[in-house]
Tab-separated table of C-alpha atoms and ligand atoms in Angstrom:
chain	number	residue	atom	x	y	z
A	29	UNK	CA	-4.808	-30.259	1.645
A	30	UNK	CA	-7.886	-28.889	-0.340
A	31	UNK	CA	-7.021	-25.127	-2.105
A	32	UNK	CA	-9.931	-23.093	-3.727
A	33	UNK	CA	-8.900	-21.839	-7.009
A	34	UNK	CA	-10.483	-18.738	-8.121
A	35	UNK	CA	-10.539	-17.302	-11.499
A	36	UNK	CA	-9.262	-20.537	-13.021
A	37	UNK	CA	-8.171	-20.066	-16.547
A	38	UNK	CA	-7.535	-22.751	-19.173
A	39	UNK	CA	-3.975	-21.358	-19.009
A	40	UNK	CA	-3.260	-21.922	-15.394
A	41	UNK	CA	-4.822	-25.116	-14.823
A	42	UNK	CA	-1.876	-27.592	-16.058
A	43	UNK	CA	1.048	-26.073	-14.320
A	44	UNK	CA	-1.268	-25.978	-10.617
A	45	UNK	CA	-2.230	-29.479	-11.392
A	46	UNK	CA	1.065	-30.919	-11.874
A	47	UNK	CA	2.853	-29.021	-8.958
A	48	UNK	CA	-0.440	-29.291	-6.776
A	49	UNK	CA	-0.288	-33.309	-7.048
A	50	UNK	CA	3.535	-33.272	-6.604
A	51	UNK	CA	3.098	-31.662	-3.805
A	52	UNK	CA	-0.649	-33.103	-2.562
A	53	UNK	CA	-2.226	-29.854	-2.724
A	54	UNK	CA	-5.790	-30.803	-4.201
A	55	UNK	CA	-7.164	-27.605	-6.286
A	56	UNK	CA	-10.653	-27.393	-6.757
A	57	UNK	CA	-10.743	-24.853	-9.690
A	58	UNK	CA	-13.509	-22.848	-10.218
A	59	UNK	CA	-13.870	-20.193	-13.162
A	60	UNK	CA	-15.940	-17.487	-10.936
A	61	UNK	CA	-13.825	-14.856	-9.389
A	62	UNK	CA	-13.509	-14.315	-5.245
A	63	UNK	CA	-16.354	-12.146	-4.018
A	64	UNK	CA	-18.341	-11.517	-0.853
A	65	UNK	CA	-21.250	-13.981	-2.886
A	66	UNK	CA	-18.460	-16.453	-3.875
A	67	UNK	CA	-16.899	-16.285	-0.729
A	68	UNK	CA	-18.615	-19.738	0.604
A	69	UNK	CA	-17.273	-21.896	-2.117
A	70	UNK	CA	-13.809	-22.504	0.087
A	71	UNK	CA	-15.986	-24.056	2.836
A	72	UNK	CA	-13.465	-26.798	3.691
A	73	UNK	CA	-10.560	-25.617	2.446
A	74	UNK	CA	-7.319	-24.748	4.474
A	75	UNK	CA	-6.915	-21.705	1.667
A	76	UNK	CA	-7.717	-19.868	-1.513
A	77	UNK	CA	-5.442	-19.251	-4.651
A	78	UNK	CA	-6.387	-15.887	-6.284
A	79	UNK	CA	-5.350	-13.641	-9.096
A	80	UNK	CA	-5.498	-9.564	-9.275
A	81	UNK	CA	-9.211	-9.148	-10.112
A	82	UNK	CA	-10.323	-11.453	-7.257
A	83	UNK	CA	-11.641	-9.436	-4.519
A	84	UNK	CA	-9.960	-9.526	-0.675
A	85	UNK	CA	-11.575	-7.222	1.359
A	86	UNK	CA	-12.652	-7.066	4.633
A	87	UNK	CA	-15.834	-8.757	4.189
A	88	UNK	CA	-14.069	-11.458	2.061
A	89	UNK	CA	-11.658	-11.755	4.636
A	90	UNK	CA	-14.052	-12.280	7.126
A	91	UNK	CA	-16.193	-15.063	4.859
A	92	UNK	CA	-12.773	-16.736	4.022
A	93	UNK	CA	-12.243	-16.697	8.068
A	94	UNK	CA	-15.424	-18.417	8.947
A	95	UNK	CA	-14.809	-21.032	6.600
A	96	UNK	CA	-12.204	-22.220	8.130
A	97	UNK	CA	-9.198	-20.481	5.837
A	98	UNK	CA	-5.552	-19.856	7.234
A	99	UNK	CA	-4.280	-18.648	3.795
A	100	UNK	CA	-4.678	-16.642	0.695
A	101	UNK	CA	-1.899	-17.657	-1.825
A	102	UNK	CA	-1.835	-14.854	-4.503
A	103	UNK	CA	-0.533	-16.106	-8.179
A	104	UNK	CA	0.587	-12.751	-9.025
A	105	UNK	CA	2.922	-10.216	-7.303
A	106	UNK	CA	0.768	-6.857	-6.926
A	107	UNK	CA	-1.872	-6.769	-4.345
A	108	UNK	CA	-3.552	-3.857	-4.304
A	109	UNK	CA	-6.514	-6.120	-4.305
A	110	UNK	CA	-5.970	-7.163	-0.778
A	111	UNK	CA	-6.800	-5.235	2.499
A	112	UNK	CA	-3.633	-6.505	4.225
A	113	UNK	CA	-4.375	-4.520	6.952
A	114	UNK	CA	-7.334	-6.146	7.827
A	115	UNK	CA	-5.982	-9.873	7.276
A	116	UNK	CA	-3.827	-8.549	9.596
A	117	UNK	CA	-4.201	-11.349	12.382
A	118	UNK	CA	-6.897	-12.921	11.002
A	119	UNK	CA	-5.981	-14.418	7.900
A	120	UNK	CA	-1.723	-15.012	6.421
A	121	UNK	CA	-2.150	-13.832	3.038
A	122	UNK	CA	1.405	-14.865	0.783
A	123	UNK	CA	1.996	-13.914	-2.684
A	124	UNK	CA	4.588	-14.531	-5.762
A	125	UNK	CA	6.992	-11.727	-5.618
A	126	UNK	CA	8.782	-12.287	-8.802
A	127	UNK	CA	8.103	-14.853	-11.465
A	128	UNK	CA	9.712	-12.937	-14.859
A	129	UNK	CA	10.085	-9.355	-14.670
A	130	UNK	CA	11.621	-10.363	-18.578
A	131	UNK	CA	7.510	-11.305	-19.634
A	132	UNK	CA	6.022	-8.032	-18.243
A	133	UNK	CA	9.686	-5.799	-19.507
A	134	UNK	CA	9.402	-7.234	-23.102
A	135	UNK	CA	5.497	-6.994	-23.313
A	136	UNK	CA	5.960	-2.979	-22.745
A	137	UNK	CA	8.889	-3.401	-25.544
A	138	UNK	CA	6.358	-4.945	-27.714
A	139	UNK	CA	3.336	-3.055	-27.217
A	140	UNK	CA	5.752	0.089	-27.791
A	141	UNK	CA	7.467	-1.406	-31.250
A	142	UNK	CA	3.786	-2.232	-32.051
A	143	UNK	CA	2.651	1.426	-32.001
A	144	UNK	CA	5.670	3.477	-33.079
A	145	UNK	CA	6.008	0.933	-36.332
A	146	UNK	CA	2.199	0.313	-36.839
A	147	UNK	CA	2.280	-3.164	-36.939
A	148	UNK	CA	-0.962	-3.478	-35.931
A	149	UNK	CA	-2.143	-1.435	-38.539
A	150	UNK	CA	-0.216	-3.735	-41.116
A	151	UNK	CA	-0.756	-6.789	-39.943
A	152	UNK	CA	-4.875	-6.132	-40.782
A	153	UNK	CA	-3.394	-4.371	-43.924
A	154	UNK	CA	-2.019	-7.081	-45.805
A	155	UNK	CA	-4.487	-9.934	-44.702
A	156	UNK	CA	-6.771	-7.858	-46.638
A	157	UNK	CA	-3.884	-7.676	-49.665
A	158	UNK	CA	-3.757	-3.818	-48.779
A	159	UNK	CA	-0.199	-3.010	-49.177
A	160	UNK	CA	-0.501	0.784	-48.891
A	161	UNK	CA	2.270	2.584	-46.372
A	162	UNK	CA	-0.217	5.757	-46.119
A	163	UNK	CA	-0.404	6.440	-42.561
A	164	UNK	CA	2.111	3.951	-41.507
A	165	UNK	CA	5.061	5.992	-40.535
A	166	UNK	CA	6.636	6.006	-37.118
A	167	UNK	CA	9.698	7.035	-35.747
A	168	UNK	CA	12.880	5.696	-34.926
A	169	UNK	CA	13.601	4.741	-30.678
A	170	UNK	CA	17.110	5.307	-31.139
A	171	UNK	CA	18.387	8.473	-29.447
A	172	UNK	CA	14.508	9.317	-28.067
A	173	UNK	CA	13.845	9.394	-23.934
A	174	UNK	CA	12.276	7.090	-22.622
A	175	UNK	CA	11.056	7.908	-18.749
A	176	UNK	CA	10.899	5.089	-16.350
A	177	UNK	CA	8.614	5.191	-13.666
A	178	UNK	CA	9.480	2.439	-10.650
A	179	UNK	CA	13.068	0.757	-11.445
A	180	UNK	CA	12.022	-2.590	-9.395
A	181	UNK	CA	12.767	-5.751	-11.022
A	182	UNK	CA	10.167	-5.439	-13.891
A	183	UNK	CA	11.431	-1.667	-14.429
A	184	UNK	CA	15.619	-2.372	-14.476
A	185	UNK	CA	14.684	-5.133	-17.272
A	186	UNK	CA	13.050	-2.596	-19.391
A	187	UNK	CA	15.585	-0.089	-18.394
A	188	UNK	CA	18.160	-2.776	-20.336
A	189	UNK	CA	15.696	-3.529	-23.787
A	190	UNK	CA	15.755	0.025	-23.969
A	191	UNK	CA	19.330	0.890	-23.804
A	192	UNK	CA	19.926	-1.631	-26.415
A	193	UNK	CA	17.910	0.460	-28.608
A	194	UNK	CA	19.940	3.284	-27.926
A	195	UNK	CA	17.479	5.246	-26.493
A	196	UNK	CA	18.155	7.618	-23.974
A	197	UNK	CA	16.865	6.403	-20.417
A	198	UNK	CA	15.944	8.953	-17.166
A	199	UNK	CA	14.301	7.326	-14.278
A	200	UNK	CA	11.780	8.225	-11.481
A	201	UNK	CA	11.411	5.921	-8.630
A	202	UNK	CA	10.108	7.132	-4.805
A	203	UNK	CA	13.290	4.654	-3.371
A	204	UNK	CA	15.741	4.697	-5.647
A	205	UNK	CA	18.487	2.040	-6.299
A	206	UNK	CA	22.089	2.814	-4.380
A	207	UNK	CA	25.185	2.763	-6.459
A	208	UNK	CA	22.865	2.357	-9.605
A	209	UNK	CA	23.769	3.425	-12.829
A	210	UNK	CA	20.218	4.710	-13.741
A	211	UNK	CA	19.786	8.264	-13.882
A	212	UNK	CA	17.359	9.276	-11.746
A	213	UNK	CA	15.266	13.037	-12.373
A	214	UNK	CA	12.131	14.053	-10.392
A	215	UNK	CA	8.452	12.797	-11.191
A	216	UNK	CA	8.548	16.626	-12.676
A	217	UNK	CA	11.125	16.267	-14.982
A	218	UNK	CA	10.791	12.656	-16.372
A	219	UNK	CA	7.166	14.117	-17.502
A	220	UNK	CA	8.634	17.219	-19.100
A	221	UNK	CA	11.686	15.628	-20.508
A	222	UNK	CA	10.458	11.846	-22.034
A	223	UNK	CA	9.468	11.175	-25.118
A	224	UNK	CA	7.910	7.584	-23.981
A	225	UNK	CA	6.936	6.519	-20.627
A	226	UNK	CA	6.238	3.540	-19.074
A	227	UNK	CA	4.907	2.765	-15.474
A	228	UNK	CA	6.641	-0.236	-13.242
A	229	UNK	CA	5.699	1.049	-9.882
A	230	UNK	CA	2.736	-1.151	-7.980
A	231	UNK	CA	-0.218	0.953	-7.409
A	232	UNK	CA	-0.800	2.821	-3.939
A	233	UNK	CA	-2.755	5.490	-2.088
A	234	UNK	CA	0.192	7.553	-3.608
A	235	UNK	CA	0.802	6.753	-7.133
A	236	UNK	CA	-3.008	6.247	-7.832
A	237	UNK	CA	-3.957	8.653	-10.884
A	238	UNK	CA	-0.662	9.768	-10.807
A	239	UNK	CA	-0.867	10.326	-14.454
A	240	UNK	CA	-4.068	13.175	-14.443
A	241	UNK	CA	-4.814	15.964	-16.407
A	242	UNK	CA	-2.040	18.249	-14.656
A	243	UNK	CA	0.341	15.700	-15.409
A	244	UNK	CA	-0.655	15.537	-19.118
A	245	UNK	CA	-0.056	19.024	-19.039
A	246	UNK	CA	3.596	18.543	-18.254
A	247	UNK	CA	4.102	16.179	-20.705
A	248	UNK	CA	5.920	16.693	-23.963
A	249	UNK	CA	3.317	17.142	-26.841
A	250	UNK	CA	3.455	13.469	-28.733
A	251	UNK	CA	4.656	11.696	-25.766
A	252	UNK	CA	3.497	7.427	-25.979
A	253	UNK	CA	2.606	6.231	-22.577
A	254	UNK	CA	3.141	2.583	-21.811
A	255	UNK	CA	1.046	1.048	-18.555
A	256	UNK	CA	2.025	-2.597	-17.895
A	257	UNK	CA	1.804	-2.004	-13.965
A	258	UNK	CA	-1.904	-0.937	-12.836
A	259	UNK	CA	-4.311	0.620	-14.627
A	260	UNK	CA	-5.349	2.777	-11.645
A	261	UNK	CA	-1.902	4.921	-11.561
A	262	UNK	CA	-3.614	6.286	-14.802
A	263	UNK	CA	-6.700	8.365	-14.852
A	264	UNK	CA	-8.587	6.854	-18.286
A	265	UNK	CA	-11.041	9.953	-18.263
A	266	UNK	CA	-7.593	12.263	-18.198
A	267	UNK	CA	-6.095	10.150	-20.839
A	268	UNK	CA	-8.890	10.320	-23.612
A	269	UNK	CA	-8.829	14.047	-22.953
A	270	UNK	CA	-5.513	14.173	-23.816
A	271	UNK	CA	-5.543	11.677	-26.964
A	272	UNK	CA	-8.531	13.954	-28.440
A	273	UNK	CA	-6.420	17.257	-27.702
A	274	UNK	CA	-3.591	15.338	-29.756
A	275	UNK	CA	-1.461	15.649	-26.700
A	276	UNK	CA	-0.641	12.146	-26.426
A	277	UNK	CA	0.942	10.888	-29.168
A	278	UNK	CA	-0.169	7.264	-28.372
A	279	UNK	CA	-1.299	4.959	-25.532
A	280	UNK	CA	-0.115	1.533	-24.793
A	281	UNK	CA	-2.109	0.124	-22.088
A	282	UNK	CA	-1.843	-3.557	-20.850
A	283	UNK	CA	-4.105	-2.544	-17.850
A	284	UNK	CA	-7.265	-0.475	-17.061
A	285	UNK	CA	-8.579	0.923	-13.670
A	286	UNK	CA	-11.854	-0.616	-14.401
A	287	UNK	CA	-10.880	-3.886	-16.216
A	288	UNK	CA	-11.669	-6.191	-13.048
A	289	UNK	CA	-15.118	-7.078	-15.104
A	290	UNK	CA	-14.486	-7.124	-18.368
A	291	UNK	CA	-10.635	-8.080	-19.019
A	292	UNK	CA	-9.291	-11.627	-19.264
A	293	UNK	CA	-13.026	-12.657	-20.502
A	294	UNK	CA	-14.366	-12.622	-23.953
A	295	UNK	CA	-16.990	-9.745	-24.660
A	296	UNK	CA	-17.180	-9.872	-28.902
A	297	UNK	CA	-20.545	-11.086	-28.790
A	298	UNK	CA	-21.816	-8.263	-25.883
A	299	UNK	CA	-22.331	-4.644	-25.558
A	300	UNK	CA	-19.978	-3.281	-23.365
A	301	UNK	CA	-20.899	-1.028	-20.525
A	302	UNK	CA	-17.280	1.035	-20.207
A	303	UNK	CA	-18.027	4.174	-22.698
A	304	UNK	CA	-14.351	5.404	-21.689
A	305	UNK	CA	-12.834	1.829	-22.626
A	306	UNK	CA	-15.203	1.398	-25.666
A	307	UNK	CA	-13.788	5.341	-26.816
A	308	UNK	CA	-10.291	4.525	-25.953
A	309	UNK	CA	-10.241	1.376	-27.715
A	310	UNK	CA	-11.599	3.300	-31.096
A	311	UNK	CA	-8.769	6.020	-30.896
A	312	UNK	CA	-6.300	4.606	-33.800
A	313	UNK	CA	-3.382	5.736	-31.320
A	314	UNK	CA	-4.367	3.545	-28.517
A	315	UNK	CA	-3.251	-0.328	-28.347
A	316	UNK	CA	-5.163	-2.254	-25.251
A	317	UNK	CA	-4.029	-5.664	-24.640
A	318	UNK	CA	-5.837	-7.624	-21.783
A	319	UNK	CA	-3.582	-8.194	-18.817
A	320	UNK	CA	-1.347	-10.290	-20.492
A	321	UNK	CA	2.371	-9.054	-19.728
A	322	UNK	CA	2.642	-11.578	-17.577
A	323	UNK	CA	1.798	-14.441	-19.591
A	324	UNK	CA	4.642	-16.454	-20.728
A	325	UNK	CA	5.315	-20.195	-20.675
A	326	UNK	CA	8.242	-19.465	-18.346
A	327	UNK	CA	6.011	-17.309	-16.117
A	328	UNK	CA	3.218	-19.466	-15.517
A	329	UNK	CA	5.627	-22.403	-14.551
A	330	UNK	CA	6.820	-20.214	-11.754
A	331	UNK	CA	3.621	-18.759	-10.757
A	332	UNK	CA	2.647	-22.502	-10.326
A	333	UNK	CA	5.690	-23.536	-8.952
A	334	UNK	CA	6.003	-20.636	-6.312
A	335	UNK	CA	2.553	-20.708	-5.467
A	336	UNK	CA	2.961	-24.532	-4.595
A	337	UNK	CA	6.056	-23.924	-2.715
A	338	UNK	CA	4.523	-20.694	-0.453
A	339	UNK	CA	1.602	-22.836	0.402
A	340	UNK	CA	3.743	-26.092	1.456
A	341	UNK	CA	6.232	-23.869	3.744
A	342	UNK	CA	3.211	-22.134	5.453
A	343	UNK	CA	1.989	-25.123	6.156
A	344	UNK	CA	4.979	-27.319	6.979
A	345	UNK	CA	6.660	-24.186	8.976
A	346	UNK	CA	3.781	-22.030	9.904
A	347	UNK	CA	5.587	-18.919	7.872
A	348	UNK	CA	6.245	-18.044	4.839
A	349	UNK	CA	9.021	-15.797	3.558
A	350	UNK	CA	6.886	-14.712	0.934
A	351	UNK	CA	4.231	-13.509	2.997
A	352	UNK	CA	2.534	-10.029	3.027
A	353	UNK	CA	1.121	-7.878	5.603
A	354	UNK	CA	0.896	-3.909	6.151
A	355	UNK	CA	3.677	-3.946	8.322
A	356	UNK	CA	6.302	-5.921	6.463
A	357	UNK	CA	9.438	-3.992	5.570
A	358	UNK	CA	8.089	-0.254	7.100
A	359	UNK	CA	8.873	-1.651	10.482
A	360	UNK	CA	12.134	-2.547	12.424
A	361	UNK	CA	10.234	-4.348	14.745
A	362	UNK	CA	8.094	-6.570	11.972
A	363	UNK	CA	7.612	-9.888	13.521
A	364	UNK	CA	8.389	-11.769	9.902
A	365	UNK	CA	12.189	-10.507	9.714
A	366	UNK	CA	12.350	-12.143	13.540
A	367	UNK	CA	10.334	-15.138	13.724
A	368	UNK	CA	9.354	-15.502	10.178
A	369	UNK	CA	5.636	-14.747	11.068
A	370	UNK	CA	3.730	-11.659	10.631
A	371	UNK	CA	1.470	-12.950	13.211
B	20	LIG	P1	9.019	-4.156	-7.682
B	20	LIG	O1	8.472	-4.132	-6.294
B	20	LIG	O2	10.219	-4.977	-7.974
B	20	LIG	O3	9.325	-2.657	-8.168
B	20	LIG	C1	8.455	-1.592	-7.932
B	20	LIG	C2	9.282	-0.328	-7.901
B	20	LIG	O4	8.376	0.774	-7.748
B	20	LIG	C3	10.270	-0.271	-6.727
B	20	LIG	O5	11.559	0.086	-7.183
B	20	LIG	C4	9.678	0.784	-5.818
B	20	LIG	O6	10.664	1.518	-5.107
B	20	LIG	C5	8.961	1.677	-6.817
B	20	LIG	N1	7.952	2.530	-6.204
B	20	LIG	C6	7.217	2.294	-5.086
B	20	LIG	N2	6.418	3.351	-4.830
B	20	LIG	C7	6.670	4.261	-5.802
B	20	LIG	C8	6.168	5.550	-6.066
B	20	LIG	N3	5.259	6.123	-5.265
B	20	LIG	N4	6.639	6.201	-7.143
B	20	LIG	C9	7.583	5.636	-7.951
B	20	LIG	N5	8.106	4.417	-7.737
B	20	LIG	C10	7.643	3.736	-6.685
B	20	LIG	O7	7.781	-4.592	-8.593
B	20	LIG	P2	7.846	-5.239	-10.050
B	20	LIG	O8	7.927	-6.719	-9.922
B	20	LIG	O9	8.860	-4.522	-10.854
B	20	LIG	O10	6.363	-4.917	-10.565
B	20	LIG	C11	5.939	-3.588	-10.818
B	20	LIG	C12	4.443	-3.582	-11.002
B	20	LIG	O11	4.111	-4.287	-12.212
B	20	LIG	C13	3.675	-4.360	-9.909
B	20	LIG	O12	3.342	-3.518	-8.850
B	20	LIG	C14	2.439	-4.859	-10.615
B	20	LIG	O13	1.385	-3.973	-10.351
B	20	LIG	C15	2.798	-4.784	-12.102
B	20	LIG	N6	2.740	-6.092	-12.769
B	20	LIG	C16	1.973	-6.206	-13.892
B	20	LIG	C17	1.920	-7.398	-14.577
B	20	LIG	C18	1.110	-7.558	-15.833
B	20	LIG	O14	0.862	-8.701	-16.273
B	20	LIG	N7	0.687	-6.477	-16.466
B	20	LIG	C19	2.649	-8.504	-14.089
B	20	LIG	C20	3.442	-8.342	-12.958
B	20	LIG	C21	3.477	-7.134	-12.296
């Protein structure tokens, strides 16, 4: 069986390789990214892996159709990238629900620790043999709030780091969990009342920009906000507003609404053409790291490792359990939860 990899990073070629020959899947890797122009490369292949900057639209969808693809395995579990509605009966689109909610949890723990303590800062510091502490201060986590938006999987595990740091933890989340321990507070409240918040929930029609300049507003003067989810739910013009009014205390931000051509490649040598990135990334308050919550040694292996497995039981069964479609779960009469198949 012949897969088109798309996107192909040095990092995820080993793991696909080994699972893809234990399970003769043959993955023809290439390092562009899935695009209407791009589209053509899967000509012969029963499906395409892709990642979250690889486009699936409807004219995608199409191309992919007319070349003969059944599915699109996604290596990642948000697909906001997809138009599931349109694949809707044309194309089965599966994707890797969970690989370690403990990678993307303890990357917002980092990038947090990193700010608050200016490690950053000192790291550069004594390379250079500066030893100074001017301008280093930060402030203890114990006993502040910290607001969780989306209490999922990835949320729940940063819900835990952060009660063993004592902090105090409130908790927004559109479905919240039964019987849960969590405290939950409206969207209204967990902006007014947190010291630090970080996002967990995917990004939708709903939650996009749901961090805008009347939401700044809200927000405690000082508060650090902490994006590991999509950069989307955030407006970036809003949030350099508020970092230059000195409203936001600090931004943490693994993701960018407009990363899809510029993260997870290497720019240092190029002018880049994002003048809200390129001014974020100069604020002394604002840490960007490119997309890489997710990557762990423990997390690839299971990206790999699920991705193999979705793509043999579509095959093998014609269904996956894994698979996605606009009508999964908002329907009682979804085909998948009674035959398995969407369509
Ligand atoms: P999940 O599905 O387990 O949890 C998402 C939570 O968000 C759910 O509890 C859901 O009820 C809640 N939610 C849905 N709509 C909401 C809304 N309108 N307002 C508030 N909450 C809402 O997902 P997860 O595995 O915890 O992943 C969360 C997000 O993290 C993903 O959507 C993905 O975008 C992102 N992610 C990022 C990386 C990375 O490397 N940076 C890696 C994996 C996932």
């Amino acid at each position: 069986m012949k897969f088109a990899f798309f996107d192909a990073k040095p990092y995820d070629i080993p793991g696909f390789r080994k699972y893809g020959e234990e399970h003769r899947i043959d993955f023809q890797f290439f390092d562009t990214k899935l695009s209407e122009n791009t589209a053509g490369l899967a000509q012969g292949c029963e499906g395409v892996c892709v990642f979250v900057n690889d486009q699936v639209n409807a004219p995608v969808i199409d191309r992919l159709a007319a070349c003969g693809v059944r599915l699109v395995a996604l290596r990642c579990a948000g697909f906001n990238n997809v138009d599931t509605r349109y694949a809707y009966g044309k194309i089965h689109v599966v994707h890797v629900p969970t690989y370690s909610p403990h990678a993307v949890a303890e990357h917002a723990m980092a990038m947090l620790l990193t700010s608050v303590r200016r490690i950053h800062k000192a790291y550069n510091r004594t390379k250079d043999f500066n030893f100074s502490l001017t301008g280093l201060t930060g402030f203890d986590l114990n006993g502040k709030t910290v607001g969780v938006v989306g209490t999922g999987s990835i949320g729940c595990v940063f819900v835990n780091i952060c009660r063993g740091f004592c902090m105090n933890v409130i908790a927004y989340d559109k479905f919240p969990k039964e019987n849960s321990d969590i405290r939950y507070v409206s969207l209204e409240e967990l902006f007014r009342e947190s010291d630090i918040l970080s996002f967990h929930c995917p990004l939708t029609k709903e939650t996009y920009h749901m961090v805008d300049r009347v939401a700044i507003e809200k927000m405690k003067k000082g508060v650090v906000l902490i994006n590991t989810s999509r950069g989307a739910l955030i407006d970036a013009e809003a949030l350099l507003e508020g970092i230059k009014e000195r409203k936001i205390g600090a931004a943490c931000l693994d993701v960018y609404e407009e990363e899809s051509d510029i993260f997870f490649e290497d720019f240092s040598g190029h002018i880049v053409n994002d003048d809200t990135l390129a001014r974020l990334i100069t604020m002394p308050n604002v840490l960007v790291t490119s997309h890489q919550a997710f990557l762990t040694e423990e997390a690839l292996d299971n990206i790999a490792r699920t991705t193999v497995e979705n793509i043999e039981e579509f095959f093998k069964k014609g269904a996956c359990g894994n698979e996605l479609c606009y009508r999964c779960g908002k329907t009682a009469n979804c085909r998948q939860h009674k035959v398995e198949k969407c369509f």
